[in-house]
mmCIF file of C-alpha atoms and ligand atoms in Angstrom:
data_model
loop_
_atom_site.group_PDB
_atom_site.id
_atom_site.type_symbol
_atom_site.label_atom_id
_atom_site.label_comp_id
_atom_site.label_asym_id
_atom_site.label_seq_id
_atom_site.Cartn_x
_atom_site.Cartn_y
_atom_site.Cartn_z
ATOM 1 C CA MET F 1 0.000 0.000 0.000
ATOM 2 C CA ILE F 2 1.090 3.540 -0.640
ATOM 3 C CA LYS F 3 -0.274 6.702 0.854
ATOM 4 C CA LEU F 4 0.701 10.257 -0.017
ATOM 5 C CA SER F 5 -0.932 12.960 2.038
ATOM 6 C CA ASP F 6 -0.847 16.712 2.050
ATOM 7 C CA ILE F 7 2.116 16.784 -0.332
ATOM 8 C CA ASN F 8 3.777 19.955 -1.492
ATOM 9 C CA PHE F 9 6.843 19.577 -3.657
ATOM 10 C CA GLY F 10 8.954 21.782 -5.906
ATOM 11 C CA TYR F 11 12.366 21.437 -7.502
ATOM 12 C CA PRO F 12 15.110 23.837 -6.334
ATOM 13 C CA THR F 13 15.013 25.416 -9.776
ATOM 14 C CA GLY F 14 11.955 26.141 -11.904
ATOM 15 C CA GLU F 15 8.353 26.977 -11.240
ATOM 16 C CA PHE F 16 6.926 23.477 -11.127
ATOM 17 C CA ARG F 17 4.862 22.595 -8.039
ATOM 18 C CA LEU F 18 3.207 19.332 -7.197
ATOM 19 C CA VAL F 19 0.361 19.533 -4.681
ATOM 20 C CA ILE F 20 -1.430 16.347 -3.692
ATOM 21 C CA ASP F 21 -4.089 16.337 -0.993
ATOM 22 C CA GLU F 22 -4.270 12.605 -0.808
ATOM 23 C CA LEU F 23 -3.473 9.596 -2.948
ATOM 24 C CA THR F 24 -3.873 6.097 -1.550
ATOM 25 C CA VAL F 25 -3.348 2.914 -3.503
ATOM 26 C CA ARG F 26 -4.161 -0.280 -1.650
ATOM 27 C CA ALA F 27 -2.266 -3.571 -1.636
ATOM 28 C CA GLY F 28 -3.222 -5.587 -4.691
ATOM 29 C CA GLU F 29 -4.400 -2.521 -6.578
ATOM 30 C CA LYS F 30 -3.141 -1.695 -10.065
ATOM 31 C CA VAL F 31 -3.344 1.978 -10.943
ATOM 32 C CA ALA F 32 -2.482 3.680 -14.224
ATOM 33 C CA VAL F 33 -1.193 7.253 -14.098
ATOM 34 C CA ILE F 34 -1.861 9.340 -17.183
ATOM 35 C CA GLY F 35 -1.431 13.004 -18.044
ATOM 36 C CA PRO F 36 0.335 15.350 -20.422
ATOM 37 C CA SER F 37 4.107 15.577 -20.637
ATOM 38 C CA GLY F 38 5.481 17.792 -17.886
ATOM 39 C CA SER F 39 2.465 17.335 -15.596
ATOM 40 C CA GLY F 40 4.528 15.632 -12.882
ATOM 41 C CA LYS F 41 4.016 11.890 -13.409
ATOM 42 C CA THR F 42 7.708 11.037 -13.054
ATOM 43 C CA THR F 43 7.957 13.412 -10.091
ATOM 44 C CA LEU F 44 5.099 11.516 -8.401
ATOM 45 C CA LEU F 45 6.901 8.180 -8.850
ATOM 46 C CA ASN F 46 10.136 9.667 -7.503
ATOM 47 C CA LEU F 47 8.270 10.927 -4.424
ATOM 48 C CA ALA F 48 6.623 7.524 -3.981
ATOM 49 C CA ALA F 49 10.060 5.876 -4.171
ATOM 50 C CA GLY F 50 11.656 8.290 -1.728
ATOM 51 C CA ILE F 51 14.142 9.441 -4.376
ATOM 52 C CA LEU F 52 12.666 12.903 -3.881
ATOM 53 C CA THR F 53 11.242 14.173 -0.603
ATOM 54 C CA PRO F 54 8.412 16.696 -0.307
ATOM 55 C CA PHE F 55 8.742 20.056 1.477
ATOM 56 C CA LYS F 56 5.573 19.198 3.277
ATOM 57 C CA GLY F 57 3.399 16.140 3.776
ATOM 58 C CA SER F 58 4.064 12.451 4.161
ATOM 59 C CA VAL F 59 4.716 9.460 1.953
ATOM 60 C CA SER F 60 4.217 6.026 3.445
ATOM 61 C CA VAL F 61 4.811 2.678 1.826
ATOM 62 C CA GLY F 62 3.363 -0.412 3.477
ATOM 63 C CA GLY F 63 2.801 1.578 6.659
ATOM 64 C CA VAL F 64 6.402 2.859 6.800
ATOM 65 C CA GLU F 65 6.704 6.609 6.590
ATOM 66 C CA ILE F 66 9.643 7.004 4.247
ATOM 67 C CA SER F 67 9.461 10.773 3.868
ATOM 68 C CA SER F 68 10.760 11.317 7.402
ATOM 69 C CA ARG F 69 13.716 8.954 7.033
ATOM 70 C CA ARG F 70 17.265 9.920 6.163
ATOM 71 C CA ASP F 71 18.725 9.412 2.676
ATOM 72 C CA LYS F 72 20.563 6.172 3.403
ATOM 73 C CA SER F 73 17.608 4.594 5.154
ATOM 74 C CA ARG F 74 15.261 5.575 2.319
ATOM 75 C CA ARG F 75 17.693 4.114 -0.194
ATOM 76 C CA ASN F 76 17.926 0.770 1.619
ATOM 77 C CA PHE F 77 14.166 0.643 2.026
ATOM 78 C CA ARG F 78 13.713 1.401 -1.662
ATOM 79 C CA ILE F 79 16.125 -1.254 -2.908
ATOM 80 C CA ALA F 80 14.526 -3.951 -0.760
ATOM 81 C CA ASN F 81 10.841 -3.022 -1.077
ATOM 82 C CA ILE F 82 10.243 -1.002 -4.203
ATOM 83 C CA GLY F 83 10.667 -2.137 -7.789
ATOM 84 C CA PHE F 84 11.234 0.949 -9.907
ATOM 85 C CA ILE F 85 11.215 0.638 -13.683
ATOM 86 C CA PHE F 86 12.778 3.907 -14.798
ATOM 87 C CA GLN F 87 11.789 5.676 -17.995
ATOM 88 C CA ASP F 88 15.445 5.589 -19.099
ATOM 89 C CA PHE F 89 15.912 2.068 -17.606
ATOM 90 C CA GLY F 90 18.946 3.015 -15.469
ATOM 91 C CA LEU F 91 20.990 -0.029 -16.497
ATOM 92 C CA LEU F 92 24.742 -0.130 -15.883
ATOM 93 C CA ASP F 93 26.623 -0.506 -19.163
ATOM 94 C CA TYR F 94 29.743 -1.961 -17.531
ATOM 95 C CA LEU F 95 27.771 -4.910 -16.108
ATOM 96 C CA ASN F 96 26.355 -7.743 -18.185
ATOM 97 C CA ILE F 97 22.623 -8.387 -18.231
ATOM 98 C CA GLN F 98 22.733 -11.048 -15.523
ATOM 99 C CA ASP F 99 24.657 -8.745 -13.185
ATOM 100 C CA ASN F 100 22.324 -5.864 -13.955
ATOM 101 C CA ILE F 101 19.355 -8.004 -12.918
ATOM 102 C CA LEU F 102 21.097 -9.127 -9.718
ATOM 103 C CA HIS F 103 22.494 -5.678 -8.932
ATOM 104 C CA PRO F 104 19.996 -4.731 -6.174
ATOM 105 C CA TYR F 105 21.238 -7.772 -4.211
ATOM 106 C CA ARG F 106 24.810 -6.498 -4.313
ATOM 107 C CA ILE F 107 24.162 -3.008 -3.003
ATOM 108 C CA THR F 108 22.123 -3.576 0.140
ATOM 109 C CA TYR F 109 22.416 -5.878 3.118
ATOM 110 C CA ALA F 110 18.620 -6.050 3.121
ATOM 111 C CA LEU F 111 18.583 -8.464 0.146
ATOM 112 C CA LYS F 112 20.434 -11.798 0.211
ATOM 113 C CA LEU F 113 21.698 -13.290 -3.045
ATOM 114 C CA THR F 114 20.932 -17.002 -2.736
ATOM 115 C CA GLY F 115 20.754 -19.878 -5.215
ATOM 116 C CA ASP F 116 16.992 -19.527 -5.173
ATOM 117 C CA VAL F 117 17.270 -15.877 -6.209
ATOM 118 C CA ARG F 118 19.588 -16.827 -9.093
ATOM 119 C CA ASN F 119 17.057 -19.445 -10.206
ATOM 120 C CA ARG F 120 14.207 -16.973 -10.086
ATOM 121 C CA ALA F 121 16.312 -14.506 -12.086
ATOM 122 C CA LYS F 122 16.738 -17.134 -14.791
ATOM 123 C CA ILE F 123 13.022 -17.922 -14.886
ATOM 124 C CA LEU F 124 12.118 -14.220 -15.071
ATOM 125 C CA ALA F 125 14.615 -13.678 -17.902
ATOM 126 C CA GLU F 126 13.037 -16.600 -19.757
ATOM 127 C CA GLN F 127 9.525 -15.228 -19.253
ATOM 128 C CA MET F 128 10.695 -11.850 -20.541
ATOM 129 C CA GLY F 129 12.346 -13.430 -23.566
ATOM 130 C CA ILE F 130 15.866 -12.253 -22.741
ATOM 131 C CA ALA F 131 17.370 -15.488 -21.374
ATOM 132 C CA ASP F 132 19.794 -15.707 -24.306
ATOM 133 C CA LYS F 133 21.123 -12.211 -23.578
ATOM 134 C CA LEU F 134 22.401 -12.708 -20.020
ATOM 135 C CA ASP F 135 26.113 -12.534 -20.973
ATOM 136 C CA ARG F 136 25.720 -9.437 -23.106
ATOM 137 C CA HIS F 137 25.952 -5.809 -22.082
ATOM 138 C CA PRO F 138 23.106 -3.269 -22.258
ATOM 139 C CA THR F 139 24.791 -1.455 -25.170
ATOM 140 C CA ASP F 140 24.385 -4.623 -27.304
ATOM 141 C CA LEU F 141 20.631 -4.810 -26.725
ATOM 142 C CA SER F 142 17.706 -3.153 -28.448
ATOM 143 C CA HIS F 143 15.612 -0.552 -26.662
ATOM 144 C CA GLY F 144 12.799 -3.027 -26.024
ATOM 145 C CA GLU F 145 15.237 -5.647 -24.720
ATOM 146 C CA ARG F 146 16.835 -3.171 -22.314
ATOM 147 C CA GLN F 147 13.394 -2.288 -21.076
ATOM 148 C CA ARG F 148 12.666 -5.938 -20.318
ATOM 149 C CA VAL F 149 15.976 -6.207 -18.403
ATOM 150 C CA ALA F 150 14.905 -3.222 -16.306
ATOM 151 C CA ILE F 151 11.589 -4.963 -15.587
ATOM 152 C CA CYS F 152 13.360 -8.186 -14.536
ATOM 153 C CA ARG F 153 15.626 -6.247 -12.181
ATOM 154 C CA ALA F 154 12.648 -4.454 -10.645
ATOM 155 C CA LEU F 155 10.540 -7.598 -10.146
ATOM 156 C CA LEU F 156 13.206 -10.016 -8.890
ATOM 157 C CA PRO F 157 13.028 -9.021 -5.196
ATOM 158 C CA GLY F 158 9.214 -9.446 -5.242
ATOM 159 C CA PRO F 159 8.639 -5.820 -4.262
ATOM 160 C CA LYS F 160 5.561 -4.647 -2.345
ATOM 161 C CA LEU F 161 5.428 -1.519 -4.477
ATOM 162 C CA ILE F 162 6.065 -1.474 -8.218
ATOM 163 C CA LEU F 163 6.585 1.890 -9.886
ATOM 164 C CA ALA F 164 6.674 1.752 -13.653
ATOM 165 C CA ASP F 165 7.490 4.819 -15.747
ATOM 166 C CA GLU F 166 6.179 3.991 -19.215
ATOM 167 C CA ALA F 167 7.457 0.457 -18.829
ATOM 168 C CA THR F 168 5.740 -0.813 -21.936
ATOM 169 C CA GLY F 169 6.426 2.243 -24.063
ATOM 170 C CA ASN F 170 9.000 0.665 -26.360
ATOM 171 C CA LEU F 171 7.417 -2.722 -26.875
ATOM 172 C CA ASP F 172 5.477 -4.168 -29.777
ATOM 173 C CA PRO F 173 1.755 -4.893 -29.127
ATOM 174 C CA LYS F 174 2.290 -8.603 -28.459
ATOM 175 C CA ASN F 175 5.118 -8.091 -25.950
ATOM 176 C CA LYS F 176 3.259 -5.183 -24.388
ATOM 177 C CA VAL F 177 0.331 -7.234 -23.127
ATOM 178 C CA ARG F 178 2.576 -10.169 -22.192
ATOM 179 C CA ILE F 179 4.771 -7.947 -20.059
ATOM 180 C CA LEU F 180 1.835 -6.189 -18.481
ATOM 181 C CA GLU F 181 0.563 -9.638 -17.502
ATOM 182 C CA LEU F 182 3.923 -10.437 -15.880
ATOM 183 C CA LEU F 183 3.764 -7.175 -13.931
ATOM 184 C CA PHE F 184 0.221 -8.010 -12.845
ATOM 185 C CA ARG F 185 1.227 -11.537 -11.855
ATOM 186 C CA SER F 186 3.948 -10.134 -9.609
ATOM 187 C CA VAL F 187 1.404 -7.770 -8.049
ATOM 188 C CA GLU F 188 -0.974 -10.657 -7.297
ATOM 189 C CA LYS F 189 1.724 -12.995 -6.015
ATOM 190 C CA HIS F 190 3.129 -10.485 -3.525
ATOM 191 C CA ASP F 191 -0.103 -8.603 -2.814
ATOM 192 C CA ALA F 192 1.766 -5.595 -4.098
ATOM 193 C CA THR F 193 0.723 -2.161 -5.308
ATOM 194 C CA LEU F 194 1.329 -1.038 -8.879
ATOM 195 C CA LEU F 195 1.572 2.560 -9.979
ATOM 196 C CA ALA F 196 2.218 2.652 -13.709
ATOM 197 C CA VAL F 197 2.638 5.747 -15.856
ATOM 198 C CA THR F 198 1.421 5.059 -19.362
ATOM 199 C CA HIS F 199 0.495 6.881 -22.548
ATOM 200 C CA ASP F 200 -1.167 3.815 -23.921
ATOM 201 C CA GLN F 201 -4.966 4.193 -23.949
ATOM 202 C CA GLU F 202 -5.353 0.556 -25.010
ATOM 203 C CA LEU F 203 -3.841 -0.661 -21.739
ATOM 204 C CA LEU F 204 -6.089 1.362 -19.414
ATOM 205 C CA PRO F 205 -8.919 -1.202 -19.204
ATOM 206 C CA TYR F 206 -6.478 -3.702 -17.681
ATOM 207 C CA PHE F 207 -5.994 -1.508 -14.597
ATOM 208 C CA ASN F 208 -8.296 -1.230 -11.557
ATOM 209 C CA ARG F 209 -8.204 2.553 -11.666
ATOM 210 C CA VAL F 210 -6.804 5.465 -13.640
ATOM 211 C CA VAL F 211 -5.353 8.604 -12.043
ATOM 212 C CA ASP F 212 -5.446 11.411 -14.584
ATOM 213 C CA PHE F 213 -2.934 14.118 -13.683
ATOM 214 C CA GLN F 214 -4.781 16.722 -15.648
ATOM 215 C CA VAL F 215 -7.786 16.265 -13.376
ATOM 216 C CA PHE F 216 -6.030 15.073 -10.252
ATOM 217 C CA CYS F 217 -3.605 17.974 -9.856
ATOM 218 C CA LYS F 218 -5.469 20.801 -11.560
ATOM 219 C CA GLU F 219 -3.784 23.428 -9.420
ATOM 220 C CA ASN F 220 -0.357 22.322 -10.564
ATOM 221 C CA LEU F 221 -1.193 22.964 -14.170
ATOM 222 C CA ASN F 222 -2.901 26.302 -13.608
ATOM 223 C CA ASP F 223 -0.466 28.137 -11.366
ATOM 224 C CA GLY F 224 2.510 27.761 -13.743
HETATM 225 P P1 ADP C 1 6.117 14.078 -16.624
HETATM 226 O O1 ADP C 1 6.779 12.824 -16.164
HETATM 227 O O2 ADP C 1 4.638 14.108 -16.380
HETATM 228 O O3 ADP C 1 6.431 14.383 -18.051
HETATM 229 P P2 ADP C 1 7.956 15.375 -14.789
HETATM 230 O O4 ADP C 1 7.557 14.900 -13.450
HETATM 231 O O5 ADP C 1 9.164 14.761 -15.397
HETATM 232 O O6 ADP C 1 6.710 15.300 -15.780
HETATM 233 O O7 ADP C 1 8.227 16.943 -14.710
HETATM 234 C C1 ADP C 1 7.298 17.838 -14.163
HETATM 235 C C2 ADP C 1 7.875 19.238 -14.268
HETATM 236 O O8 ADP C 1 9.017 19.362 -13.448
HETATM 237 C C3 ADP C 1 8.319 19.626 -15.667
HETATM 238 O O9 ADP C 1 7.969 20.972 -15.859
HETATM 239 C C4 ADP C 1 9.817 19.451 -15.635
HETATM 240 O O10 ADP C 1 10.456 20.324 -16.525
HETATM 241 C C5 ADP C 1 10.151 19.790 -14.204
HETATM 242 N N1 ADP C 1 11.333 19.071 -13.719
HETATM 243 C C6 ADP C 1 11.568 17.749 -13.766
HETATM 244 N N2 ADP C 1 12.738 17.430 -13.213
HETATM 245 C C7 ADP C 1 13.285 18.594 -12.779
HETATM 246 C C8 ADP C 1 14.497 18.945 -12.101
HETATM 247 N N3 ADP C 1 15.384 18.023 -11.733
HETATM 248 N N4 ADP C 1 14.719 20.260 -11.819
HETATM 249 C C9 ADP C 1 13.814 21.213 -12.164
HETATM 250 N N5 ADP C 1 12.641 20.944 -12.792
HETATM 251 C C10 ADP C 1 12.386 19.665 -13.108
HETATM 252 MG MG1 MG C 2 7.940 11.366 -17.204
#
C-alpha cells in the first residue's frame, strides 16, 4: 500500500509545483497514471520511491513513513521493497545483463543473493524473452530488450510496491500485453501495489483505476 498525504513539492530550480491532498493505492491494486508531458508523473513516482522528498506532507509505503527517514535509510528501504522501472531504464553498461538483474542484491544488506534468487532470475529472464542475452551488455541490446531487463531487475526481489514509468512504451503490441501480464502476476503474487505511468490508452482497461494528472492535480497545471 502507498499513501501520499498533504504533499507539497517543488524542484530547487523552476516553477513546477506538485500539490497532492491525498493519494492512496491499496495492496493488490493496479493503478495507471496518465497526463500530459510535464504534468509531474515522473515526479510523483520519484516521491513515492523516496528518491525525492516533499517540502511538506508524508509518503508512506506499506505503513512505513519514508518521507521522514534519512537518505541512506530511504535508499535501503527502496532497494529492498520497491521495484522501480525507470523511464530511461537506469541499467549499468559496464555490467552484463545477468549482473544488472542481480544488482539490487549487491548493493544492500537487506537483500540476500541465494541460489533460489539466481534461479528466479533465470526464470524471469526466460519469461521476458531475454534469457539468451544474459552474458551481453546493455549497449548490445535493443531498446525493447533493455526495457525488459529493467523490468526483470525491478521484479526479482518481489517488491511490495512497483513503480513503472512507461514500462511498456517501447514494446510491440504482443510483448506489451505479455509484459503487463507479468507485472500483474507479480502484483498478485506479492499482494503488491502497482503505480504505472502510461500513454497507452489501449492498456487502461487492464488496470483497476486510472489517475489522470490533468484532473487530479489541476492546481499544478494552472499556477505555472
Ligand atoms: P512528466 O513525467 O509528467 O512528463 P515530470 O515529473 O518529469 O513530468 O516533470 C514535471 C515538471 O518538473 C516539468 O515541468 C519538468 O520540466 C520539471 N522538472 C523535472 N525534473 C526537474 C528537475 N530536476 N529540476 C527542475 N525541474 C524539473
Ligand atoms: Mg515522465
